[in-house]
Amino acid sequence: MDMNAGFMVTLAILVFVVVTIAKGVRIVPQGEEWIVERLGKYHGTLKPGLNIVIPYLDKVAYQLVTKDIILDVQEQEVITRDNAVILTNAIAFIKVTDPVKAVYGVTDFSEAIRNLIMTTLRSIVGEMELDEALSSRDKIKARLRESIADEAVDWGLTVKSVEIQDIKPSQSMQKAMEMQAAAERERKAVVTRSEGAKQSAILEAEARLESAKRDANAQVMLAEASAEAIRRITAAIGEQTGPMSYMLGEKYIAALERMGEKDNAKVIVLPADLQEAVRGLFGRSKG
Amino acid sequence: MNPEWWHWVVGGIALVLAELVILSFFVVWFGLGALLVGLLALAFELSLTAQLATWTVASLAMVWLWFRVFKQSFQRTRIGTADGEVIGEIGLLVSAVAPFERGKVRFQRPVLGAEEWVCLSDTAIAAGERVKVIAVEGSFLKIGKA
């Protein structure tokens, strides 16, 4: 009986020792740190490696990753100063540098810093023109880091870097930009076409002007040639009317002859005195 | 009724092997304790209570010894820890720092993703001095004279 009691106590002690050690030994992997609370209050931080805690007093309340955390900041619509809507998303790399502040300073530091980055990004881009926002990522990055510095201290976090992944106009904005580009091209096409029409009208008018000038010249030259011919004939004839009357009479008769050959005019009245008729034709110049 | 000595030896080896699966680093000491009890049981006649008590005491002693030997401060690398590997990093102060005035410190190679950091200090340090990182506080570094 006595033997049995001793055995039971020994067994109980053994179980107690095993359970206590099992609960007391804590192996923290590299890249993590654990927060220990003693009776509800912060007691200490377990570093990577083998640690012992007192099982009945201490409790591992939080297990924190102290490696760099990749934080995806989701895509959001941002309105620029010139009222253009752009879509932007970012990626941030943060690191817990003070586990106690990260755990007790804010309920969920990842969510908190993500929301902070989102709102800060919106306010920074909101102060920029569309073209400026699209072209100055580095500036946005620097300002973003600066703006969230104060909160980062409170939450025991270090924002290692914030990268703007995408920054692009929204669907409707993209459509409008495309339409603008298309309209610009169309405008150029119309202008080019009317330039051509104008050019051709001018050329045509110039051609008409040129041809008119030449026509006028030709008429003048023709008139001068006629005048010269008449002058020469007058010089050649001199005072004699005989040869002239002969030439005229000959042509007169030839004309009558051609008239007679035609089918439609068969009645021809010939003057009786041909010589006098020719003279009559000529009379005025003889004057 | 009394376990034979070889029960302890086999049980001990099983416990040592169990350590490979459990990875909590205390089962192995109980396994070694069991092996020890097995050897004692082979040499002497021991009651079950004595065997259990020896096992408990031996295992506890080994756990305690292990923690005495094991040095928590020994660390091969500080990468991935909260303080990180930056504590103790030497930089050059490019703009003076005073207790209520922030300065700027520059490092030869980037520290935590940046070459230049805004820094704080408890003492006034003139620009151009070599300084050492004491702590990381969010986007600021706390520095001291190197």
PDB file of N, CA, C and O in Angstrom, chain B residues 51-86:
ATOM      1  N   GLN B  51      12.718   3.298 -10.381  1.00  0.00           N
ATOM      2  CA  GLN B  51      13.022   3.473 -11.809  1.00  0.00           C
ATOM      3  C   GLN B  51      12.410   4.777 -12.342  1.00  0.00           C
ATOM      4  O   GLN B  51      13.068   5.567 -13.019  1.00  0.00           O
ATOM      5  N   LEU B  52      11.112   4.970 -12.011  1.00  0.00           N
ATOM      6  CA  LEU B  52      10.414   6.175 -12.477  1.00  0.00           C
ATOM      7  C   LEU B  52      11.067   7.427 -11.911  1.00  0.00           C
ATOM      8  O   LEU B  52      11.270   8.426 -12.623  1.00  0.00           O
ATOM      9  N   ALA B  53      11.405   7.372 -10.618  1.00  0.00           N
ATOM     10  CA  ALA B  53      12.002   8.535  -9.964  1.00  0.00           C
ATOM     11  C   ALA B  53      13.354   8.840 -10.593  1.00  0.00           C
ATOM     12  O   ALA B  53      13.671  10.002 -10.906  1.00  0.00           O
ATOM     13  N   THR B  54      14.143   7.808 -10.842  1.00  0.00           N
ATOM     14  CA  THR B  54      15.450   8.005 -11.477  1.00  0.00           C
ATOM     15  C   THR B  54      15.282   8.646 -12.862  1.00  0.00           C
ATOM     16  O   THR B  54      15.995   9.568 -13.239  1.00  0.00           O
ATOM     17  N   TRP B  55      14.302   8.113 -13.581  1.00  0.00           N
ATOM     18  CA  TRP B  55      14.048   8.641 -14.938  1.00  0.00           C
ATOM     19  C   TRP B  55      13.720  10.128 -14.872  1.00  0.00           C
ATOM     20  O   TRP B  55      14.298  10.940 -15.603  1.00  0.00           O
ATOM     21  N   THR B  56      12.780  10.482 -13.970  1.00  0.00           N
ATOM     22  CA  THR B  56      12.355  11.877 -13.842  1.00  0.00           C
ATOM     23  C   THR B  56      13.545  12.778 -13.500  1.00  0.00           C
ATOM     24  O   THR B  56      13.786  13.789 -14.168  1.00  0.00           O
ATOM     25  N   VAL B  57      14.272  12.376 -12.473  1.00  0.00           N
ATOM     26  CA  VAL B  57      15.385  13.203 -11.992  1.00  0.00           C
ATOM     27  C   VAL B  57      16.472  13.321 -13.064  1.00  0.00           C
ATOM     28  O   VAL B  57      16.971  14.421 -13.361  1.00  0.00           O
ATOM     29  N   ALA B  58      16.797  12.175 -13.683  1.00  0.00           N
ATOM     30  CA  ALA B  58      17.857  12.190 -14.693  1.00  0.00           C
ATOM     31  C   ALA B  58      17.481  13.093 -15.867  1.00  0.00           C
ATOM     32  O   ALA B  58      18.277  13.913 -16.336  1.00  0.00           O
ATOM     33  N   SER B  59      16.228  12.955 -16.320  1.00  0.00           N
ATOM     34  CA  SER B  59      15.773  13.752 -17.459  1.00  0.00           C
ATOM     35  C   SER B  59      15.780  15.232 -17.110  1.00  0.00           C
ATOM     36  O   SER B  59      16.275  16.072 -17.899  1.00  0.00           O
ATOM     37  N   LEU B  60      15.249  15.571 -15.949  1.00  0.00           N
ATOM     38  CA  LEU B  60      15.202  16.966 -15.502  1.00  0.00           C
ATOM     39  C   LEU B  60      16.607  17.555 -15.433  1.00  0.00           C
ATOM     40  O   LEU B  60      16.858  18.668 -15.909  1.00  0.00           O
ATOM     41  N   ALA B  61      17.521  16.749 -14.862  1.00  0.00           N
ATOM     42  CA  ALA B  61      18.895  17.220 -14.713  1.00  0.00           C
ATOM     43  C   ALA B  61      19.509  17.495 -16.075  1.00  0.00           C
ATOM     44  O   ALA B  61      20.206  18.504 -16.274  1.00  0.00           O
ATOM     45  N   MET B  62      19.234  16.639 -17.026  1.00  0.00           N
ATOM     46  CA  MET B  62      19.803  16.826 -18.354  1.00  0.00           C
ATOM     47  C   MET B  62      19.214  18.051 -19.050  1.00  0.00           C
ATOM     48  O   MET B  62      19.926  18.811 -19.715  1.00  0.00           O
ATOM     49  N   VAL B  63      17.889  18.247 -18.884  1.00  0.00           N
ATOM     50  CA  VAL B  63      17.254  19.446 -19.459  1.00  0.00           C
ATOM     51  C   VAL B  63      17.888  20.701 -18.866  1.00  0.00           C
ATOM     52  O   VAL B  63      18.262  21.643 -19.578  1.00  0.00           O
ATOM     53  N   TRP B  64      18.060  20.685 -17.556  1.00  0.00           N
ATOM     54  CA  TRP B  64      18.627  21.842 -16.860  1.00  0.00           C
ATOM     55  C   TRP B  64      20.062  22.108 -17.325  1.00  0.00           C
ATOM     56  O   TRP B  64      20.429  23.225 -17.649  1.00  0.00           O
ATOM     57  N   LEU B  65      20.822  21.019 -17.405  1.00  0.00           N
ATOM     58  CA  LEU B  65      22.215  21.135 -17.869  1.00  0.00           C
ATOM     59  C   LEU B  65      22.282  21.711 -19.290  1.00  0.00           C
ATOM     60  O   LEU B  65      23.100  22.567 -19.600  1.00  0.00           O
ATOM     61  N   TRP B  66      21.398  21.188 -20.104  1.00  0.00           N
ATOM     62  CA  TRP B  66      21.353  21.646 -21.490  1.00  0.00           C
ATOM     63  C   TRP B  66      21.116  23.146 -21.558  1.00  0.00           C
ATOM     64  O   TRP B  66      21.775  23.863 -22.305  1.00  0.00           O
ATOM     65  N   PHE B  67      20.182  23.636 -20.751  1.00  0.00           N
ATOM     66  CA  PHE B  67      19.910  25.076 -20.771  1.00  0.00           C
ATOM     67  C   PHE B  67      21.066  25.882 -20.201  1.00  0.00           C
ATOM     68  O   PHE B  67      21.266  27.028 -20.588  1.00  0.00           O
ATOM     69  N   ARG B  68      21.821  25.269 -19.286  1.00  0.00           N
ATOM     70  CA  ARG B  68      23.014  25.961 -18.765  1.00  0.00           C
ATOM     71  C   ARG B  68      24.067  26.090 -19.858  1.00  0.00           C
ATOM     72  O   ARG B  68      24.713  27.118 -20.010  1.00  0.00           O
ATOM     73  N   VAL B  69      24.196  25.012 -20.611  1.00  0.00           N
ATOM     74  CA  VAL B  69      25.224  24.991 -21.669  1.00  0.00           C
ATOM     75  C   VAL B  69      24.807  25.865 -22.862  1.00  0.00           C
ATOM     76  O   VAL B  69      25.593  26.605 -23.423  1.00  0.00           O
ATOM     77  N   PHE B  70      23.514  25.742 -23.200  1.00  0.00           N
ATOM     78  CA  PHE B  70      23.011  26.444 -24.380  1.00  0.00           C
ATOM     79  C   PHE B  70      23.045  27.951 -24.166  1.00  0.00           C
ATOM     80  O   PHE B  70      22.526  28.473 -23.197  1.00  0.00           O
ATOM     81  N   LYS B  71      23.697  28.627 -25.083  1.00  0.00           N
ATOM     82  CA  LYS B  71      23.801  30.074 -24.934  1.00  0.00           C
ATOM     83  C   LYS B  71      22.865  30.771 -25.922  1.00  0.00           C
ATOM     84  O   LYS B  71      23.033  30.697 -27.125  1.00  0.00           O
ATOM     85  N   GLN B  72      21.882  31.420 -25.361  1.00  0.00           N
ATOM     86  CA  GLN B  72      20.892  32.098 -26.198  1.00  0.00           C
ATOM     87  C   GLN B  72      21.546  33.201 -27.023  1.00  0.00           C
ATOM     88  O   GLN B  72      21.136  33.505 -28.132  1.00  0.00           O
ATOM     89  N   SER B  73      22.596  33.812 -26.487  1.00  0.00           N
ATOM     90  CA  SER B  73      23.207  34.961 -27.163  1.00  0.00           C
ATOM     91  C   SER B  73      23.932  34.534 -28.441  1.00  0.00           C
ATOM     92  O   SER B  73      24.165  35.350 -29.313  1.00  0.00           O
ATOM     93  N   PHE B  74      24.261  33.260 -28.504  1.00  0.00           N
ATOM     94  CA  PHE B  74      24.994  32.824 -29.681  1.00  0.00           C
ATOM     95  C   PHE B  74      24.080  32.830 -30.898  1.00  0.00           C
ATOM     96  O   PHE B  74      23.077  32.133 -30.931  1.00  0.00           O
ATOM     97  N   GLN B  75      24.440  33.663 -31.884  1.00  0.00           N
ATOM     98  CA  GLN B  75      23.621  33.699 -33.092  1.00  0.00           C
ATOM     99  C   GLN B  75      24.506  33.827 -34.314  1.00  0.00           C
ATOM    100  O   GLN B  75      25.406  34.653 -34.353  1.00  0.00           O
ATOM    101  N   ARG B  76      24.258  32.978 -35.256  1.00  0.00           N
ATOM    102  CA  ARG B  76      25.068  32.970 -36.453  1.00  0.00           C
ATOM    103  C   ARG B  76      24.735  34.179 -37.332  1.00  0.00           C
ATOM    104  O   ARG B  76      25.603  34.769 -37.948  1.00  0.00           O
ATOM    105  N   THR B  77      23.476  34.501 -37.415  1.00  0.00           N
ATOM    106  CA  THR B  77      23.066  35.641 -38.237  1.00  0.00           C
ATOM    107  C   THR B  77      21.895  36.342 -37.562  1.00  0.00           C
ATOM    108  O   THR B  77      21.121  35.712 -36.867  1.00  0.00           O
ATOM    109  N   ARG B  78      21.824  37.626 -37.809  1.00  0.00           N
ATOM    110  CA  ARG B  78      20.696  38.373 -37.255  1.00  0.00           C
ATOM    111  C   ARG B  78      19.691  38.746 -38.342  1.00  0.00           C
ATOM    112  O   ARG B  78      18.732  39.468 -38.092  1.00  0.00           O
ATOM    113  N   ILE B  79      19.924  38.226 -39.533  1.00  0.00           N
ATOM    114  CA  ILE B  79      19.012  38.529 -40.641  1.00  0.00           C
ATOM    115  C   ILE B  79      17.621  37.997 -40.316  1.00  0.00           C
ATOM    116  O   ILE B  79      17.475  36.869 -39.857  1.00  0.00           O
ATOM    117  N   GLY B  80      16.619  38.815 -40.551  1.00  0.00           N
ATOM    118  CA  GLY B  80      15.251  38.375 -40.310  1.00  0.00           C
ATOM    119  C   GLY B  80      14.762  38.678 -38.915  1.00  0.00           C
ATOM    120  O   GLY B  80      13.601  38.470 -38.612  1.00  0.00           O
ATOM    121  N   THR B  81      15.644  39.158 -38.041  1.00  0.00           N
ATOM    122  CA  THR B  81      15.174  39.530 -36.710  1.00  0.00           C
ATOM    123  C   THR B  81      14.692  40.984 -36.751  1.00  0.00           C
ATOM    124  O   THR B  81      14.991  41.716 -37.685  1.00  0.00           O
ATOM    125  N   ALA B  82      13.952  41.363 -35.721  1.00  0.00           N
ATOM    126  CA  ALA B  82      13.367  42.700 -35.717  1.00  0.00           C
ATOM    127  C   ALA B  82      14.446  43.777 -35.729  1.00  0.00           C
ATOM    128  O   ALA B  82      14.369  44.734 -36.499  1.00  0.00           O
ATOM    129  N   ASP B  83      15.446  43.618 -34.862  1.00  0.00           N
ATOM    130  CA  ASP B  83      16.522  44.609 -34.855  1.00  0.00           C
ATOM    131  C   ASP B  83      17.285  44.536 -36.172  1.00  0.00           C
ATOM    132  O   ASP B  83      17.804  45.526 -36.648  1.00  0.00           O
ATOM    133  N   GLY B  84      17.323  43.349 -36.695  1.00  0.00           N
ATOM    134  CA  GLY B  84      18.002  43.163 -37.963  1.00  0.00           C
ATOM    135  C   GLY B  84      19.491  43.240 -37.805  1.00  0.00           C
ATOM    136  O   GLY B  84      20.028  43.349 -36.702  1.00  0.00           O
ATOM    137  N   GLU B  85      20.128  43.176 -38.941  1.00  0.00           N
ATOM    138  CA  GLU B  85      21.582  43.168 -38.952  1.00  0.00           C
ATOM    139  C   GLU B  85      22.135  44.587 -38.973  1.00  0.00           C
ATOM    140  O   GLU B  85      23.329  44.780 -39.055  1.00  0.00           O
ATOM    141  N   VAL B  86      21.218  45.571 -38.919  1.00  0.00           N
ATOM    142  CA  VAL B  86      21.676  46.958 -39.080  1.00  0.00           C
ATOM    143  C   VAL B  86      22.217  47.555 -37.786  1.00  0.00           C
ATOM    144  O   VAL B  86      22.932  48.543 -37.821  1.00  0.00           O
TER     145      VAL B  86
END
